[in-house]
Amino acid sequence: MVGYEGHRGWINYLAVLPEYQNKRYGRQLVDKAIAELKKLGCLKVNLQVREYNKDVIEFYENLGFSNDRVVSLGKHL
């Protein structure tokens, strides 16, 4: 799931089943998401990964993403 609120784009959910990982499907999904966001005029895309999910962090870093050094806050309702 990808979104754009007019200021930045977000990759909200992206997953590849384990049996299909390491076959470039994740990269293709991210590339498609970014291409669609660019069509809308989006200049920056954000995403959030839990800090303990090192494999996923490495995946995104290999795609050129970097840690923005921000804190994400949430509140359960």
PDB file of C-alpha atoms in Angstrom:
ATOM      1  CA  MET A   1       0.000   0.000   0.000  1.00  0.00           C
ATOM      2  CA  VAL A   2       1.412   3.358  -1.078  1.00  0.00           C
ATOM      3  CA  GLY A   3       0.081   6.821  -0.301  1.00  0.00           C
ATOM      4  CA  TYR A   4       0.726  10.439  -1.134  1.00  0.00           C
ATOM      5  CA  GLU A   5      -0.749  13.345   0.807  1.00  0.00           C
ATOM      6  CA  GLY A   6       0.655  16.090  -1.389  1.00  0.00           C
ATOM      7  CA  HIS A   7       3.818  16.573   0.641  1.00  0.00           C
ATOM      8  CA  ARG A   8       5.535  13.189   0.784  1.00  0.00           C
ATOM      9  CA  GLY A   9       4.889   9.693  -0.341  1.00  0.00           C
ATOM     10  CA  TRP A  10       4.664   6.723   1.969  1.00  0.00           C
ATOM     11  CA  ILE A  11       5.210   3.045   1.468  1.00  0.00           C
ATOM     12  CA  ASN A  12       2.847   1.809   4.146  1.00  0.00           C
ATOM     13  CA  TYR A  13       2.885  -1.936   3.550  1.00  0.00           C
ATOM     14  CA  LEU A  14       5.102  -4.041   1.358  1.00  0.00           C
ATOM     15  CA  ALA A  15       5.729  -7.739   1.799  1.00  0.00           C
ATOM     16  CA  VAL A  16       6.954 -10.674  -0.212  1.00  0.00           C
ATOM     17  CA  LEU A  17       6.193 -14.237   0.825  1.00  0.00           C
ATOM     18  CA  PRO A  18       9.313 -16.021   2.083  1.00  0.00           C
ATOM     19  CA  GLU A  19       9.384 -18.458  -0.837  1.00  0.00           C
ATOM     20  CA  TYR A  20       9.548 -15.509  -3.266  1.00  0.00           C
ATOM     21  CA  GLN A  21      12.146 -13.444  -1.404  1.00  0.00           C
ATOM     22  CA  ASN A  22      15.588 -12.847  -2.917  1.00  0.00           C
ATOM     23  CA  LYS A  23      14.113 -13.011  -6.424  1.00  0.00           C
ATOM     24  CA  ARG A  24      13.926  -9.223  -6.915  1.00  0.00           C
ATOM     25  CA  TYR A  25      10.130  -9.028  -6.433  1.00  0.00           C
ATOM     26  CA  GLY A  26      10.516  -6.645  -3.500  1.00  0.00           C
ATOM     27  CA  ARG A  27      12.749  -4.374  -5.573  1.00  0.00           C
ATOM     28  CA  GLN A  28      10.209  -4.425  -8.394  1.00  0.00           C
ATOM     29  CA  LEU A  29       7.400  -3.457  -6.016  1.00  0.00           C
ATOM     30  CA  VAL A  30       9.421  -0.581  -4.559  1.00  0.00           C
ATOM     31  CA  ASP A  31      10.454   0.609  -8.036  1.00  0.00           C
ATOM     32  CA  LYS A  32       6.813   0.578  -9.187  1.00  0.00           C
ATOM     33  CA  ALA A  33       5.666   2.418  -6.057  1.00  0.00           C
ATOM     34  CA  ILE A  34       8.306   5.111  -6.576  1.00  0.00           C
ATOM     35  CA  ALA A  35       7.464   5.446 -10.273  1.00  0.00           C
ATOM     36  CA  GLU A  36       3.781   5.989  -9.451  1.00  0.00           C
ATOM     37  CA  LEU A  37       4.605   8.504  -6.718  1.00  0.00           C
ATOM     38  CA  LYS A  38       6.843  10.438  -9.121  1.00  0.00           C
ATOM     39  CA  LYS A  39       3.928  10.674 -11.584  1.00  0.00           C
ATOM     40  CA  LEU A  40       2.026  12.516  -8.843  1.00  0.00           C
ATOM     41  CA  GLY A  41       4.858  14.993  -8.316  1.00  0.00           C
ATOM     42  CA  CYS A  42       6.171  13.365  -5.162  1.00  0.00           C
ATOM     43  CA  LEU A  43       9.747  14.370  -4.337  1.00  0.00           C
ATOM     44  CA  LYS A  44      10.400  12.181  -1.261  1.00  0.00           C
ATOM     45  CA  VAL A  45       9.149   8.834  -0.072  1.00  0.00           C
ATOM     46  CA  ASN A  46       9.131   7.660   3.535  1.00  0.00           C
ATOM     47  CA  LEU A  47       8.596   4.316   5.171  1.00  0.00           C
ATOM     48  CA  GLN A  48       8.856   2.894   8.639  1.00  0.00           C
ATOM     49  CA  VAL A  49      10.556  -0.329   9.684  1.00  0.00           C
ATOM     50  CA  ARG A  50      10.744  -1.683  13.196  1.00  0.00           C
ATOM     51  CA  GLU A  51      14.292  -1.136  14.460  1.00  0.00           C
ATOM     52  CA  TYR A  52      14.778  -4.844  15.228  1.00  0.00           C
ATOM     53  CA  ASN A  53      13.943  -5.851  11.630  1.00  0.00           C
ATOM     54  CA  LYS A  54      17.546  -5.680  10.449  1.00  0.00           C
ATOM     55  CA  ASP A  55      17.033  -7.692   7.239  1.00  0.00           C
ATOM     56  CA  VAL A  56      14.339  -5.319   6.016  1.00  0.00           C
ATOM     57  CA  ILE A  57      16.397  -2.268   6.972  1.00  0.00           C
ATOM     58  CA  GLU A  58      19.294  -3.685   4.960  1.00  0.00           C
ATOM     59  CA  PHE A  59      16.946  -4.356   2.016  1.00  0.00           C
ATOM     60  CA  TYR A  60      15.826  -0.724   1.923  1.00  0.00           C
ATOM     61  CA  GLU A  61      19.344   0.619   2.464  1.00  0.00           C
ATOM     62  CA  ASN A  62      20.445  -1.410  -0.561  1.00  0.00           C
ATOM     63  CA  LEU A  63      17.747   0.416  -2.525  1.00  0.00           C
ATOM     64  CA  GLY A  64      19.140   3.814  -1.498  1.00  0.00           C
ATOM     65  CA  PHE A  65      16.976   4.566   1.533  1.00  0.00           C
ATOM     66  CA  SER A  66      18.656   5.949   4.640  1.00  0.00           C
ATOM     67  CA  ASN A  67      17.737   6.555   8.245  1.00  0.00           C
ATOM     68  CA  ASP A  68      16.172  10.037   8.574  1.00  0.00           C
ATOM     69  CA  ARG A  69      16.914  10.024  12.316  1.00  0.00           C
ATOM     70  CA  VAL A  70      13.352  10.840  13.341  1.00  0.00           C
ATOM     71  CA  VAL A  71      11.228   9.376  16.096  1.00  0.00           C
ATOM     72  CA  SER A  72       7.917   7.802  15.216  1.00  0.00           C
ATOM     73  CA  LEU A  73       5.244   8.186  17.893  1.00  0.00           C
ATOM     74  CA  GLY A  74       2.020   6.292  18.126  1.00  0.00           C
ATOM     75  CA  LYS A  75      -0.937   5.885  20.452  1.00  0.00           C
ATOM     76  CA  HIS A  76      -3.176   2.852  20.701  1.00  0.00           C
ATOM     77  CA  LEU A  77      -6.841   3.779  20.959  1.00  0.00           C
TER      78      LEU A  77
END
